PDB file of C-alpha atoms in Angstrom:
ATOM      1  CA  UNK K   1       0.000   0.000   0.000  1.00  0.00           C
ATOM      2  CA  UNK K   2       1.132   3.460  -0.985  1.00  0.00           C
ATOM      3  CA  UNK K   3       2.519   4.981   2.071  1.00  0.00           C
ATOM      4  CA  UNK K   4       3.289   8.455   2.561  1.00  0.00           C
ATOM      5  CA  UNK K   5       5.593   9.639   5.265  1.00  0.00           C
ATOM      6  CA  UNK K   6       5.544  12.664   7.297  1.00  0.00           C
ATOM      7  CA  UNK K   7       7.892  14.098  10.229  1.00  0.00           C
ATOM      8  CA  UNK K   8       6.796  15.309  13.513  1.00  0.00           C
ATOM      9  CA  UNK K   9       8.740  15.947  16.766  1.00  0.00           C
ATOM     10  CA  UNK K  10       7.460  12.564  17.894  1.00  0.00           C
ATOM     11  CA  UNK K  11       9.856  10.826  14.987  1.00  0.00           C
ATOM     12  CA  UNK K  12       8.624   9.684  11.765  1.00  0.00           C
ATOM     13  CA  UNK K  13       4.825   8.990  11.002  1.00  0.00           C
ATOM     14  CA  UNK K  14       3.001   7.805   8.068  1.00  0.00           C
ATOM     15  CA  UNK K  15      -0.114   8.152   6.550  1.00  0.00           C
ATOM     16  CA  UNK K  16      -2.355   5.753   4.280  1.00  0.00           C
ATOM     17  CA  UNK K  17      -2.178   7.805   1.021  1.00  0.00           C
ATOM     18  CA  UNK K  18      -5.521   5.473  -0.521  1.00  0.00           C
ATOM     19  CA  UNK K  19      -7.217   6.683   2.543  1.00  0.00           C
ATOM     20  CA  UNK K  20      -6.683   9.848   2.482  1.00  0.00           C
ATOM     21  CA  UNK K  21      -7.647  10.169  -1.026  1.00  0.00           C
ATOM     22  CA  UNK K  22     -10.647   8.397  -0.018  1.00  0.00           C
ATOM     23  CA  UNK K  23     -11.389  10.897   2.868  1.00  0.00           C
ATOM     24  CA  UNK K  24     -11.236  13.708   0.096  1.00  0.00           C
ATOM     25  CA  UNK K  25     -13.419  12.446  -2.080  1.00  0.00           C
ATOM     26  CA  UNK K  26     -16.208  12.315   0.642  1.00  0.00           C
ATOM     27  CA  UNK K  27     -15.209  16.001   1.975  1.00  0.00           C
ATOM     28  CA  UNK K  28     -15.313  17.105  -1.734  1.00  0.00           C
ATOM     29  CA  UNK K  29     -18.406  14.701  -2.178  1.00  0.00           C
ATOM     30  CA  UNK K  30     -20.211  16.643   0.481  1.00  0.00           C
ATOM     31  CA  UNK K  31     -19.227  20.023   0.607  1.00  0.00           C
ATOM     32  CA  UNK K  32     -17.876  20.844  -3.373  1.00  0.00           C
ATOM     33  CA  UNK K  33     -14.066  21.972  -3.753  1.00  0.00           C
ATOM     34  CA  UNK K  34     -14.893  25.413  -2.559  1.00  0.00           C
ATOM     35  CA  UNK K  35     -16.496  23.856   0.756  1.00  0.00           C
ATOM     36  CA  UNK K  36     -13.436  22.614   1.964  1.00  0.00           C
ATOM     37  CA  UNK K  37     -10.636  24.042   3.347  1.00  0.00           C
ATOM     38  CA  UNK K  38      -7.155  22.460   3.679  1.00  0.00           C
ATOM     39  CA  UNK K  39      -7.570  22.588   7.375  1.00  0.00           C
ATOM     40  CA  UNK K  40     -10.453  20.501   6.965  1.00  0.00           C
ATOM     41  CA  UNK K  41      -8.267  18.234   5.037  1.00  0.00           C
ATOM     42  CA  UNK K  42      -5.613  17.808   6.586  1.00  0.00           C
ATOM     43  CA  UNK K  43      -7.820  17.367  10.082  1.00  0.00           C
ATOM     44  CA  UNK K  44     -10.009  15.087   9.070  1.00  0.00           C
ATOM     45  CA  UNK K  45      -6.560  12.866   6.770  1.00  0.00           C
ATOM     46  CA  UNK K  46      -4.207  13.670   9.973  1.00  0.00           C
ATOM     47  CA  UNK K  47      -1.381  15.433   8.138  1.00  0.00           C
ATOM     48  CA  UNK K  48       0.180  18.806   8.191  1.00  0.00           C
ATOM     49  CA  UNK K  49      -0.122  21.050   5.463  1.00  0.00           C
ATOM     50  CA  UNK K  50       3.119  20.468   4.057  1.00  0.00           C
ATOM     51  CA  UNK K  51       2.846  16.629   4.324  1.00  0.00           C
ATOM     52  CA  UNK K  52      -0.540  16.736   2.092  1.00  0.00           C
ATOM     53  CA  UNK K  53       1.194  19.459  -0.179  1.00  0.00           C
ATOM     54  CA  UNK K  54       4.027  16.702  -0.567  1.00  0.00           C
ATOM     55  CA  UNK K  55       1.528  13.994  -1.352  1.00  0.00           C
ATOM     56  CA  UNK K  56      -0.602  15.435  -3.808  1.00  0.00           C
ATOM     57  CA  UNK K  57       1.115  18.902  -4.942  1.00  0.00           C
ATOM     58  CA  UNK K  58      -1.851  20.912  -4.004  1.00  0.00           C
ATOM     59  CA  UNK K  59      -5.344  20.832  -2.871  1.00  0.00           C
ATOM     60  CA  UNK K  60      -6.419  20.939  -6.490  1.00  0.00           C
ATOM     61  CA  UNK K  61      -4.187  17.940  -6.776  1.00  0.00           C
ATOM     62  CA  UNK K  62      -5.772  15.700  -3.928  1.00  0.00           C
ATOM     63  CA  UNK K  63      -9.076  16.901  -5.727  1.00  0.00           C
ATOM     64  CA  UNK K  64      -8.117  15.486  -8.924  1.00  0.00           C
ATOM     65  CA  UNK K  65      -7.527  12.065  -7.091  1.00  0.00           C
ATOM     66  CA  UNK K  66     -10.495  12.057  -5.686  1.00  0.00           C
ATOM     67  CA  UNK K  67     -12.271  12.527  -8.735  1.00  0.00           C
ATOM     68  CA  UNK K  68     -10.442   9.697 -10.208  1.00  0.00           C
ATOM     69  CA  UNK K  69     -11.288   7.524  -7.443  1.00  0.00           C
ATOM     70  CA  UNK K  70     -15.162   8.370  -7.935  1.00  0.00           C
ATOM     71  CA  UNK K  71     -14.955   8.271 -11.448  1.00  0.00           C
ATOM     72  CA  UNK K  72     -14.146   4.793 -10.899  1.00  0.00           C
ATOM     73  CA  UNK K  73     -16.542   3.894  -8.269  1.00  0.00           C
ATOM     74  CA  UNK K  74     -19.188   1.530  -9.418  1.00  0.00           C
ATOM     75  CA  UNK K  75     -21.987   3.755 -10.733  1.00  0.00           C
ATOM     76  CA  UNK K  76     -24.675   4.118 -13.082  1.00  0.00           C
ATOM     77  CA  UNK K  77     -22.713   3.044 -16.345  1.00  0.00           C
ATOM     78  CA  UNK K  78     -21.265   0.067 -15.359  1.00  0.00           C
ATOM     79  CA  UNK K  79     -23.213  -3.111 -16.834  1.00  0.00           C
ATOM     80  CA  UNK K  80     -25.771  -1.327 -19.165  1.00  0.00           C
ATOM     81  CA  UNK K  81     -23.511  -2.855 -22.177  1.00  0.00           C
ATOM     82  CA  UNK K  82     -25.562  -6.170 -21.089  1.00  0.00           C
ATOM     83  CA  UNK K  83     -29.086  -5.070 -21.976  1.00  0.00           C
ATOM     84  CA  UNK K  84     -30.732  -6.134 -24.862  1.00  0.00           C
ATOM     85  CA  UNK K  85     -32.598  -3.154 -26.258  1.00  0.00           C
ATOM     86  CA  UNK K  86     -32.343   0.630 -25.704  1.00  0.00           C
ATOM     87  CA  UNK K  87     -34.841   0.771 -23.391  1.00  0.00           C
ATOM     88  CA  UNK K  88     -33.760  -1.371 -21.376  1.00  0.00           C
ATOM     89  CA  UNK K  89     -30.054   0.186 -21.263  1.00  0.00           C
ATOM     90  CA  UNK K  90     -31.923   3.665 -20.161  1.00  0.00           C
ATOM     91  CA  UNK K  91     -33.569   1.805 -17.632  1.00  0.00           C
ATOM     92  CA  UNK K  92     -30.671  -0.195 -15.739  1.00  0.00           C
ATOM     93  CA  UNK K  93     -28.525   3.176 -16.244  1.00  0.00           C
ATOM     94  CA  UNK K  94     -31.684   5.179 -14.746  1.00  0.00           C
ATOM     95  CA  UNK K  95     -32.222   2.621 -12.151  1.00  0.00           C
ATOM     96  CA  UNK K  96     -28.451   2.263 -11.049  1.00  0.00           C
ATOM     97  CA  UNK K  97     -27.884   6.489 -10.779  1.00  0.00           C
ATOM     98  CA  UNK K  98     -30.783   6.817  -8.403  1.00  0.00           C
ATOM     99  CA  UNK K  99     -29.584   3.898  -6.564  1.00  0.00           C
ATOM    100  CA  UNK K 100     -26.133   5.310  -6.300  1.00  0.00           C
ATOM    101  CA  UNK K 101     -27.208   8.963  -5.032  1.00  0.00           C
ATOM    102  CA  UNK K 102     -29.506   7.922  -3.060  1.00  0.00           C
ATOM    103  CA  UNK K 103     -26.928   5.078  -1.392  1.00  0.00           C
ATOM    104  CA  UNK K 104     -27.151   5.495   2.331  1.00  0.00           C
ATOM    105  CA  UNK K 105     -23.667   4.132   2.760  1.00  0.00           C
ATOM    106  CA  UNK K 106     -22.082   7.298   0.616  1.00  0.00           C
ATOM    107  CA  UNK K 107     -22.857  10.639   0.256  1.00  0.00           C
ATOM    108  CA  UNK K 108     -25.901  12.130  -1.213  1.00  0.00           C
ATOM    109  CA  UNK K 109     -25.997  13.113  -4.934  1.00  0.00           C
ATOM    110  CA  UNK K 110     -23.089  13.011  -7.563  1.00  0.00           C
ATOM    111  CA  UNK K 111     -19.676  14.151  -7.435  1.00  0.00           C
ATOM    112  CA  UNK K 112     -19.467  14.429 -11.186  1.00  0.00           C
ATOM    113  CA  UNK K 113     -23.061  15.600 -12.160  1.00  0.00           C
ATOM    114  CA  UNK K 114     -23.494  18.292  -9.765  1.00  0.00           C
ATOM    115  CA  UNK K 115     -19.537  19.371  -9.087  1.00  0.00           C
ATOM    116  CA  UNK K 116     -18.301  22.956  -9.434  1.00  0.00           C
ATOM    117  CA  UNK K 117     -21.368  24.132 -11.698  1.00  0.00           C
ATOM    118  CA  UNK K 118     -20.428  27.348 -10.333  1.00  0.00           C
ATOM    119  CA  UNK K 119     -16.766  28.313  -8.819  1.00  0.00           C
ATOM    120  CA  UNK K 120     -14.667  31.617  -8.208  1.00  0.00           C
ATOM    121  CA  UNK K 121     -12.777  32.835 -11.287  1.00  0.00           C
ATOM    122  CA  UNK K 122      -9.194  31.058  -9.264  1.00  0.00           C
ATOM    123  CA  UNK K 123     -11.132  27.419 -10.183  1.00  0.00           C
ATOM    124  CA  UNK K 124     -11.771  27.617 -13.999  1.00  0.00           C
ATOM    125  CA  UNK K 125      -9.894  25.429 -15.285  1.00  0.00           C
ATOM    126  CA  UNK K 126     -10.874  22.707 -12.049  1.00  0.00           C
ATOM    127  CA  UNK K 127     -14.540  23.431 -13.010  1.00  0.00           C
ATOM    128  CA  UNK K 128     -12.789  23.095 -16.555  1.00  0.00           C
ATOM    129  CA  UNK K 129     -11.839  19.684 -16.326  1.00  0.00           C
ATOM    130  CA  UNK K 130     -14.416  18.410 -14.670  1.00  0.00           C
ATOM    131  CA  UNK K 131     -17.229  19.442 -17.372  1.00  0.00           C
ATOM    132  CA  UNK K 132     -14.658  16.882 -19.384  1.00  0.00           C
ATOM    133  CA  UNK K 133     -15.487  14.656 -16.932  1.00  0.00           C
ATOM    134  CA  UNK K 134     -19.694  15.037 -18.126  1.00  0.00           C
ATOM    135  CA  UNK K 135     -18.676  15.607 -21.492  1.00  0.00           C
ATOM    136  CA  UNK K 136     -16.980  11.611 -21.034  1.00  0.00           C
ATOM    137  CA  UNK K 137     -19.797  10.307 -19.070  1.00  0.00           C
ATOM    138  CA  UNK K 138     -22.019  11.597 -22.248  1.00  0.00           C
ATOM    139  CA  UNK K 139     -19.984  10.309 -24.632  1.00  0.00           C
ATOM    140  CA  UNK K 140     -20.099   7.163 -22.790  1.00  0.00           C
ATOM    141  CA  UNK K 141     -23.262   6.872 -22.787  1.00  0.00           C
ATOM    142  CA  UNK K 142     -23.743   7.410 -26.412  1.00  0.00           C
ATOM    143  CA  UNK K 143     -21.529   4.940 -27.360  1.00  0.00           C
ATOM    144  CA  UNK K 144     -23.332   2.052 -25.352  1.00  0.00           C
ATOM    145  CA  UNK K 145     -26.806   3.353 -26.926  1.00  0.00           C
ATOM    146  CA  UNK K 146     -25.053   3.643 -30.747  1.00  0.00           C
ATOM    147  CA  UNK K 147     -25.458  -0.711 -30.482  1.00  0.00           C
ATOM    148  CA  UNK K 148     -28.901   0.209 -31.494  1.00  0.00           C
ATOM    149  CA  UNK K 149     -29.374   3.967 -32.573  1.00  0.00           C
ATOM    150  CA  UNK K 150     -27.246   5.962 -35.569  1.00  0.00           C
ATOM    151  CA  UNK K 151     -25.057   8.493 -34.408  1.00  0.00           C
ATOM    152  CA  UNK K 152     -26.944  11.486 -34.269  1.00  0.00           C
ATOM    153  CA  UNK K 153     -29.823   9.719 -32.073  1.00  0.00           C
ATOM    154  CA  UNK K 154     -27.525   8.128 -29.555  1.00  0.00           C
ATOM    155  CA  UNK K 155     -25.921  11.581 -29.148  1.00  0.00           C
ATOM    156  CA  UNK K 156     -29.202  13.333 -28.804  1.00  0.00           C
ATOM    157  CA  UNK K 157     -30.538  10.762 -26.599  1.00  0.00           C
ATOM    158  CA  UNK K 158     -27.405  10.740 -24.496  1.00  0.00           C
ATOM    159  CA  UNK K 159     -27.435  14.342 -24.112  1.00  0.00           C
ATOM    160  CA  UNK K 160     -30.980  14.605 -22.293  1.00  0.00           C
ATOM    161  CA  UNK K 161     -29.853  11.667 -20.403  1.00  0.00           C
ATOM    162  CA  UNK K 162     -26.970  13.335 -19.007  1.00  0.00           C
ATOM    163  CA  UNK K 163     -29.379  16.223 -17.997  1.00  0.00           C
ATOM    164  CA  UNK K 164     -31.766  13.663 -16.132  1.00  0.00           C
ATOM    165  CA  UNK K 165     -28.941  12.709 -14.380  1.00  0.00           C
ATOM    166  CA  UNK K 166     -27.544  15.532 -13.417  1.00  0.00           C
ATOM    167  CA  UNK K 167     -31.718  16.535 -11.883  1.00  0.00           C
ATOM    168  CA  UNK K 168     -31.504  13.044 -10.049  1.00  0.00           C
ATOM    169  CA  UNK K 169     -28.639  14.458  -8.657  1.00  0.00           C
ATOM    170  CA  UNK K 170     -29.426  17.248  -7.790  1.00  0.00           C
ATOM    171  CA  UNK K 171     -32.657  16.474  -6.527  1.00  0.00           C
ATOM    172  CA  UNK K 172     -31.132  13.594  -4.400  1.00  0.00           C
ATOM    173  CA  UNK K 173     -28.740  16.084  -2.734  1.00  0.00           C
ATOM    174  CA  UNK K 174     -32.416  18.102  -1.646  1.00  0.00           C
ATOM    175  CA  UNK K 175     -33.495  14.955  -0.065  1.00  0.00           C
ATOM    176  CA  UNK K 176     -35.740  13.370  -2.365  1.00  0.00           C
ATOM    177  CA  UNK K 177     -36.297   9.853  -1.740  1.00  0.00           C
ATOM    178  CA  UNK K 178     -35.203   7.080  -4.076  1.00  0.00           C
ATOM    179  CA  UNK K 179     -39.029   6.098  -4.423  1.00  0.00           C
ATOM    180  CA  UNK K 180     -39.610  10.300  -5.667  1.00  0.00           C
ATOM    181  CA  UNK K 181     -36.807   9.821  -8.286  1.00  0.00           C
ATOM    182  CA  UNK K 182     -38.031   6.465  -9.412  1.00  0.00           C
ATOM    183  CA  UNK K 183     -40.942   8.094 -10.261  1.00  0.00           C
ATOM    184  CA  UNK K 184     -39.126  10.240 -12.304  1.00  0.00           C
ATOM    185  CA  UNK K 185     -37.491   7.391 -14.112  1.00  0.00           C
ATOM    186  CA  UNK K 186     -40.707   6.116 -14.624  1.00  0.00           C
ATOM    187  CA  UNK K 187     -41.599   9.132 -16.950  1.00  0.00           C
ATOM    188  CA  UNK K 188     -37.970   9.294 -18.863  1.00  0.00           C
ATOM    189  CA  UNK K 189     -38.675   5.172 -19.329  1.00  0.00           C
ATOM    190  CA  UNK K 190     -42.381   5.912 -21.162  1.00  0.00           C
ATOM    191  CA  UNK K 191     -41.438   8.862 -23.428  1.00  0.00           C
ATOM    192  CA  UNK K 192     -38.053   6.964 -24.410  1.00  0.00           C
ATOM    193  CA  UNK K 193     -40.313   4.387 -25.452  1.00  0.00           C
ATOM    194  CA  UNK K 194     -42.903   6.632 -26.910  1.00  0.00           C
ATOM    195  CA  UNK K 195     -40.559   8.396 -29.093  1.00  0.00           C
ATOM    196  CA  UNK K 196     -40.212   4.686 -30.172  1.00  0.00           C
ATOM    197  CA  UNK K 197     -36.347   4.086 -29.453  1.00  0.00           C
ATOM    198  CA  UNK K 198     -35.759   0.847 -29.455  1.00  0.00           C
TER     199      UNK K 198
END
């Protein structure tokens, strides 16, 4: 395990660098990038400013991390590629985002879908980088539904799918209940198969 090591009076000391990046990512999770400080960082990780800025660089860096780790956290696109139709691929992903931001076990909402919509002019190119990160997760998505759509439908349909999402996420993160945003599923599920995507 990646081990970082820091100095104290008390002699040498080390820190779990794979939890601390995991800490982050539910600070950042919670709060946004703006929302926390490095001294709620390095409290809550147990480090010194200087041993996180060895670490990770910056706070910008440990931020980065953490949106790898998330990015990589099992989540709404992971499995669709096994459904048989389009409608069924909007359903599972549908099913598995309100599942995930509604998770009791994790934080409310999602990191990606509802991080740094707005930020102070010092965080542009953070806020930058991660509307790349949507601008992936759409792309993603389009590729999975171009199995059974041309290219300008799976991008169209990908596109408002991303901006359900990102309301689920939002709305999770105001405390609606996974039962509320199922209902709202339930609506995106009959026009998508009104519109006759299949």
């Amino acid at each position: 395990m990646d081990k970082v090591v820091k100095t104290r009076r008390g002699g040498p000391r080390t820190f779990d660098r794979d939890q601390a990046v995991d800490i982050a990512m539910r600070l950042f999770w919670r709060h946004g990038y703006e929302g926390v400080s490095l001294n709620d960082l390095t409290a809550a990780i147990g480090v010194a400013p200087p041993s996180l800025y060895a670490a990770f660089g910056s706070k910008a860096g440990l931020y980065r991390e953490a949106l790898d780790r998330y990015f990589g956290l099992p989540r709404a696109l992971q499995n669709i590629k096994a459904t048989a139709t389009v409608q069924e691929a909007v359903e599972a992903m549908l099913h598995k985002a309100i599942d995930a931001v509604t998770d009791p076990a994790a934080e409310r909402g999602c990191m990606i879908s509802s991080g740094m919509i707005q930020c102070g002019p010092d965080h542009t190119e953070l806020a930058r980088e991660l509307a790349e990160r949507r601008n992936q997760m759409r792309d993603m998505i389009a590729e999975t539904l171009g199995r059974w759509l041309d290219r300008e439908r799976a991008v169209s349909l990908a596109r408002y799918l991303v901006a359900v999402l990102q309301g689920l996420s939002i709305q999770a993160r105001d405390g609606a209940s996974r039962q509320e945003l199922r209902q709202v599923s339930n609506e995106v599920i009959a026009g998508v198969k009104a519109r006759g995507f299949s």
